[in-house]
PDB file of C-alpha atoms in Angstrom:
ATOM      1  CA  UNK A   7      13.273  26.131 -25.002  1.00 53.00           C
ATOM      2  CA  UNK A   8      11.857  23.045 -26.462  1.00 52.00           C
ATOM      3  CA  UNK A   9      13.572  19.525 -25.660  1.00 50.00           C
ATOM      4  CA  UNK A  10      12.622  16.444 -27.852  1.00 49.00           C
ATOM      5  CA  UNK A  11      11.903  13.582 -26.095  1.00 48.00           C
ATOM      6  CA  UNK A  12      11.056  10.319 -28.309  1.00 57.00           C
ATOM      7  CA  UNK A  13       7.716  10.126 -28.091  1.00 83.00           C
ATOM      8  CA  UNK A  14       6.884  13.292 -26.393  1.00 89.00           C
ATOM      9  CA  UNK A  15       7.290  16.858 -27.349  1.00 91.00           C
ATOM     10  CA  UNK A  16       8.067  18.684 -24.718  1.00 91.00           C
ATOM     11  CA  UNK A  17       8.246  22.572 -24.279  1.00 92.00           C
ATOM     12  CA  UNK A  18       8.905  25.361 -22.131  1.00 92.00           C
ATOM     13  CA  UNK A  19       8.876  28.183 -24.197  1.00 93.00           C
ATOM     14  CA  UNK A  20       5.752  29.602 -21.879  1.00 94.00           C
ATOM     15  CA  UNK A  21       7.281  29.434 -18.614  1.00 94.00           C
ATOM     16  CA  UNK A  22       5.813  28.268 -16.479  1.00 95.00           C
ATOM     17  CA  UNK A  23       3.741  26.678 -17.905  1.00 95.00           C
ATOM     18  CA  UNK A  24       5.532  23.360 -18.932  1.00 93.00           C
ATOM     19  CA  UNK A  25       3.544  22.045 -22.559  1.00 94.00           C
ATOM     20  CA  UNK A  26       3.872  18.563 -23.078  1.00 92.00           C
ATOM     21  CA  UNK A  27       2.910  17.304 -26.879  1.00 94.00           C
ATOM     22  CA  UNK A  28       1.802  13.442 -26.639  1.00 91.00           C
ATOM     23  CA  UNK A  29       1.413  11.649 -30.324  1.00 90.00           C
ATOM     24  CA  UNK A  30      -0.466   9.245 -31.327  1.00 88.00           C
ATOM     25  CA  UNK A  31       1.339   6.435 -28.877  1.00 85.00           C
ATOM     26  CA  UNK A  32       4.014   6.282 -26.526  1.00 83.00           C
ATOM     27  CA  UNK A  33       6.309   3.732 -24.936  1.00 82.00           C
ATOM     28  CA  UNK A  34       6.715   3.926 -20.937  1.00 80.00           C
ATOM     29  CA  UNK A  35      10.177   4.905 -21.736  1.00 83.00           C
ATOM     30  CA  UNK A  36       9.002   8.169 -22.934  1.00 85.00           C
ATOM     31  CA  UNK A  37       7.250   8.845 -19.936  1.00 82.00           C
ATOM     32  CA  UNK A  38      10.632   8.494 -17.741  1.00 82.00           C
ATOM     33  CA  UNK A  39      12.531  10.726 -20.655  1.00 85.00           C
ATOM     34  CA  UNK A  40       9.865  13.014 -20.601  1.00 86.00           C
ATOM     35  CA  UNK A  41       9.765  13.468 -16.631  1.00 83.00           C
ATOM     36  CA  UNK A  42      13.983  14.071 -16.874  1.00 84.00           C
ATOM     37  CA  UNK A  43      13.521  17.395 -19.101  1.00 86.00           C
ATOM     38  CA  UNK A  44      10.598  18.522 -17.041  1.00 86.00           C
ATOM     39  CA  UNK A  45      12.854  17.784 -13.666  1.00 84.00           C
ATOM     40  CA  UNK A  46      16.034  19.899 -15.390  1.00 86.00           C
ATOM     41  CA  UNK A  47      13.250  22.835 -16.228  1.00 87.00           C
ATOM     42  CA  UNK A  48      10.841  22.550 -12.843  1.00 85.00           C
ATOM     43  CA  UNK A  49      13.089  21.448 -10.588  1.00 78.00           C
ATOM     44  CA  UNK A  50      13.535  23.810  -7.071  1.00 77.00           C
ATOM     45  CA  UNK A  51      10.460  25.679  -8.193  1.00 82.00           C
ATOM     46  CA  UNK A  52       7.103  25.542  -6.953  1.00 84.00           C
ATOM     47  CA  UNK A  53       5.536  27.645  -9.663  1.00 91.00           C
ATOM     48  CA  UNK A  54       5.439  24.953 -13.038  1.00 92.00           C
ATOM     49  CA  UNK A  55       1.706  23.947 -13.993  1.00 94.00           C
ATOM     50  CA  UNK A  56       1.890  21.145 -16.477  1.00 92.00           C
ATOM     51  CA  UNK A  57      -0.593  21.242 -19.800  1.00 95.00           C
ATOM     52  CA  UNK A  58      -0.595  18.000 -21.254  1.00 93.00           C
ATOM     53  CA  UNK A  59      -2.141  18.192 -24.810  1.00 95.00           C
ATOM     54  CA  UNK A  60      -3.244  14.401 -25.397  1.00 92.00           C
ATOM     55  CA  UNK A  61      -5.578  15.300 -28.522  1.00 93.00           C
ATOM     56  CA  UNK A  62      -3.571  13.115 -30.964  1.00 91.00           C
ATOM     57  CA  UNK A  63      -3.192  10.261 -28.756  1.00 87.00           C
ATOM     58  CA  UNK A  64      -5.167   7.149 -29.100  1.00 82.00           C
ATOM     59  CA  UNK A  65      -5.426   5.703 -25.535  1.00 76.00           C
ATOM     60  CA  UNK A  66      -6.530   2.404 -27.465  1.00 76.00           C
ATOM     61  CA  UNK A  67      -3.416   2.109 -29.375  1.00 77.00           C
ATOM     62  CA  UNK A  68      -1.589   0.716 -25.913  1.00 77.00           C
ATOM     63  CA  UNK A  69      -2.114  -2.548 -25.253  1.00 79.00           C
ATOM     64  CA  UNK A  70      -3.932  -2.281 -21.207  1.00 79.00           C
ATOM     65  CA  UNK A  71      -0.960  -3.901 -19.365  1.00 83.00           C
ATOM     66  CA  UNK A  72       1.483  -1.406 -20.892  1.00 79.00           C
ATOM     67  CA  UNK A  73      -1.377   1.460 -20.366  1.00 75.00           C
ATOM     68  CA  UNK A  74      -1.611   0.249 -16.508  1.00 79.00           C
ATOM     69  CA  UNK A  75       2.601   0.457 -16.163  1.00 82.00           C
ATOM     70  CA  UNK A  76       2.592   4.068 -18.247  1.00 78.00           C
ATOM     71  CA  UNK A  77      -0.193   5.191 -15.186  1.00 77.00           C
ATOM     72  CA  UNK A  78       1.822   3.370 -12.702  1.00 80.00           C
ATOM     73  CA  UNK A  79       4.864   5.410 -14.274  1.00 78.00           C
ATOM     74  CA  UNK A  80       3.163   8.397 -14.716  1.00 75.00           C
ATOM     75  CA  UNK A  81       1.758   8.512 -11.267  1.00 75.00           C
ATOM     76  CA  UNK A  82       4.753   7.808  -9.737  1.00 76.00           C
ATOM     77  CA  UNK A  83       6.811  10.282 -11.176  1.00 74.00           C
ATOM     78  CA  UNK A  84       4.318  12.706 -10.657  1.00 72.00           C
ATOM     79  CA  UNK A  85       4.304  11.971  -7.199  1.00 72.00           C
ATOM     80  CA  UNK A  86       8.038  12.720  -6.650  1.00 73.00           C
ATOM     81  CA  UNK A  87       8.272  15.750  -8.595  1.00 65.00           C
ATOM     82  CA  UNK A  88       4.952  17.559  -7.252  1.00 65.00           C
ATOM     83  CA  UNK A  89       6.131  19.865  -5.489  1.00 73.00           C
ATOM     84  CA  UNK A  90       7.124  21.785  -8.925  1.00 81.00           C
ATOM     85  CA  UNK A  91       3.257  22.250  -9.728  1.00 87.00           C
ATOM     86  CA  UNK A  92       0.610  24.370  -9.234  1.00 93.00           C
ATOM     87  CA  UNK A  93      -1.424  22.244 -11.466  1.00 93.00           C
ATOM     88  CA  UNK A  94      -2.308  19.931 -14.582  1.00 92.00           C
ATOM     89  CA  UNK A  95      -4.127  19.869 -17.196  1.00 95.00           C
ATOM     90  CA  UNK A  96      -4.726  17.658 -19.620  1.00 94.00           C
ATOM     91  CA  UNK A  97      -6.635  18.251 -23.161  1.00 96.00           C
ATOM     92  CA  UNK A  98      -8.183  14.850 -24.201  1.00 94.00           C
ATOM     93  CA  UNK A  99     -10.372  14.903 -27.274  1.00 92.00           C
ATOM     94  CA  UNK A 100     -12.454  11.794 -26.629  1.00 89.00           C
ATOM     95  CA  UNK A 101     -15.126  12.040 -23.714  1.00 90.00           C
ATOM     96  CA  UNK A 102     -14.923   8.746 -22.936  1.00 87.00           C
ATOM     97  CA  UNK A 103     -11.001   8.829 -22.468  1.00 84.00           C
ATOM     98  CA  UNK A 104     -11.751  12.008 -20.396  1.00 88.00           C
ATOM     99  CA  UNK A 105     -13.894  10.256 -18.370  1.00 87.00           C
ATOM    100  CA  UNK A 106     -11.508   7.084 -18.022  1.00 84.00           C
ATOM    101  CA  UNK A 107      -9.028  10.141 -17.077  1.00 83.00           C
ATOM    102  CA  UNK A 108     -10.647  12.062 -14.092  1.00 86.00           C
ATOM    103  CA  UNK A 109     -11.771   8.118 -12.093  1.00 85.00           C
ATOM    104  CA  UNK A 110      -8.263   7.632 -12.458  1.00 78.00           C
ATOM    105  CA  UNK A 111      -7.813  11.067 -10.537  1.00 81.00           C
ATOM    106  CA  UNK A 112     -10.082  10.605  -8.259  1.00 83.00           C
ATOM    107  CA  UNK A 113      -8.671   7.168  -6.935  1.00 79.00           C
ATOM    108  CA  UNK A 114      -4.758   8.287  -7.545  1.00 75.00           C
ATOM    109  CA  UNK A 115      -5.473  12.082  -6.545  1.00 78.00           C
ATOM    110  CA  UNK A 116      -2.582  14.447  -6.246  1.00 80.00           C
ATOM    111  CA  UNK A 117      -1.487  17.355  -4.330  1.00 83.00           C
ATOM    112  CA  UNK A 118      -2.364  20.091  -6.786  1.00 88.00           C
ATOM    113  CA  UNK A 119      -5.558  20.344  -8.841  1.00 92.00           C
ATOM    114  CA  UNK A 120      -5.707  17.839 -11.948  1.00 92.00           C
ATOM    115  CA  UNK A 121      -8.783  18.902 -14.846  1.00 94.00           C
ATOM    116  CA  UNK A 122      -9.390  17.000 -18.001  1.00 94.00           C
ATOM    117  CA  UNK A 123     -10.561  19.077 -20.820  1.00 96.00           C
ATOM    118  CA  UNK A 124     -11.975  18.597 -24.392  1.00 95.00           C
ATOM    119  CA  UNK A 125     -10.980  22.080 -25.554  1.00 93.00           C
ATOM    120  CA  UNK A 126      -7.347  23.695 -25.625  1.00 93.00           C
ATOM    121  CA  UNK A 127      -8.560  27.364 -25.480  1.00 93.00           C
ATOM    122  CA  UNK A 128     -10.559  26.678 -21.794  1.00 95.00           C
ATOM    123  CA  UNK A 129      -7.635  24.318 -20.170  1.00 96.00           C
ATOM    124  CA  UNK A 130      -5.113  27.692 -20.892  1.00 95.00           C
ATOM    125  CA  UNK A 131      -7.652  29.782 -19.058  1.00 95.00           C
ATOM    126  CA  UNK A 132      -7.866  27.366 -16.567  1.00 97.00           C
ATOM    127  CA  UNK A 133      -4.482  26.966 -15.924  1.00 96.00           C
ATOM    128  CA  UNK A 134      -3.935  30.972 -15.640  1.00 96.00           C
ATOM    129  CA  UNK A 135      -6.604  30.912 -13.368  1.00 96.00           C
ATOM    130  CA  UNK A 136      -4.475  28.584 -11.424  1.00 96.00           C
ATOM    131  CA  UNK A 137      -1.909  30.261 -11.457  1.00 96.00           C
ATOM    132  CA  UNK A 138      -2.952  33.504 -11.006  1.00 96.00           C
ATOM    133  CA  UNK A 139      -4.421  32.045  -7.353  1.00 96.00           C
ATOM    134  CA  UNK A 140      -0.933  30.961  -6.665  1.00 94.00           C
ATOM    135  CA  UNK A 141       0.261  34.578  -6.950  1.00 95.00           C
ATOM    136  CA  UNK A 142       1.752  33.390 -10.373  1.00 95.00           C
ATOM    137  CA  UNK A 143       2.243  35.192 -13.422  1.00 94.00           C
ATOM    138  CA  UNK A 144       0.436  33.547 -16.432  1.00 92.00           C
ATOM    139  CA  UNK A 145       2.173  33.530 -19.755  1.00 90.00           C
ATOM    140  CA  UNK A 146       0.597  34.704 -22.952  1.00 83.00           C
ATOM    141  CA  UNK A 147      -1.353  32.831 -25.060  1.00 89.00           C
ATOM    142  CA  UNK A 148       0.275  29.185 -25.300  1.00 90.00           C
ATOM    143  CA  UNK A 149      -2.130  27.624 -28.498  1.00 85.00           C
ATOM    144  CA  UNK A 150      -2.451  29.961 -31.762  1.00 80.00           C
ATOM    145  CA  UNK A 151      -5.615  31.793 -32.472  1.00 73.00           C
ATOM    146  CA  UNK A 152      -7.795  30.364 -34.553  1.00 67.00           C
ATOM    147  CA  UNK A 153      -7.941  31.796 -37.942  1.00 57.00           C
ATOM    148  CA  UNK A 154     -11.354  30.658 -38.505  1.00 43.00           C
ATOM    149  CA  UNK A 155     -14.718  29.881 -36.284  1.00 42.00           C
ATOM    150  CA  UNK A 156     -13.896  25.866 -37.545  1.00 43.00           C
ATOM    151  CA  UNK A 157     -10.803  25.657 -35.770  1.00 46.00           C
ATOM    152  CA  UNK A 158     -11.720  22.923 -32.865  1.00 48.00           C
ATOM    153  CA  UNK A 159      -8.889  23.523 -30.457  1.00 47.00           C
TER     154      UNK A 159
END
């Protein structure tokens, strides 16, 4: 099942893992839509790990005071739905934005493991590594094979 959410695609179709699509900017409204789907598909379990696929979004884009309420958002919501997840992860192209990414984790951490990764194919195997340690069955793969060695997920 795949709900959109202005802004955000979000999709469950590889429960339970929970696949949120971010494009190239968002609004904090999306954030709060977004966190209403994944509360109707998460909520009473303790077995969702969220994989946030941020490669298309340009962190930049957002001004910093609405990038500091999105966090605040983010964070917050987060923090009252966590006991749905095993983890997060989050697939962030640029290194620097990675970077900005896990000091924000490390001063706002939560109560399941957060990674930040460059590459789509490692952040799945992370994730069912994840989940597998929570007794968890991992889904099947959640990103298409690459039909070629150029493919950069």
């Amino acid at each position: 099942m795949s709900e959109t959410v202005p802004g955000i695609r979000v999709n469950f179709d590889h429960d339970p893992v929970c696949l949120l699509t971010y494009p190239e900017t968002i609004e904090v409204e999306d954030v709060s839509r977004m966190f209403v789907d994944v509360r109707r598909f998460c909520g009473g379990r303790r077995d969702c790990a969220l994989l946030i696929d941020m490669r298309a979004f340009d962190a930049m884009s957002v001004g910093r005071k609405k990038r500091q309420e999105i966090a605040r958002n983010m964070s917050s919501s987060l923090k009252e739905h966590g006991d749905f997840f095993v983890c997060e992860a989050r697939i962030v192209s640029s290194t620097l934005v990675r970077g900005f990414m896990t000091v924000f984790d490390w001063s706002a951490p939560m109560d399941w493991p957060q990674r930040n990764f460059g590459n789509c194919r490692v952040a799945e195997q992370w994730i069912c590594a994840e989940l597998t340690k929570a007794g968890v069955a991992c889904p099947g793969p959640i990103f298409p094979t690459p039909s070629s060695t150029t493919d950069q997920a």
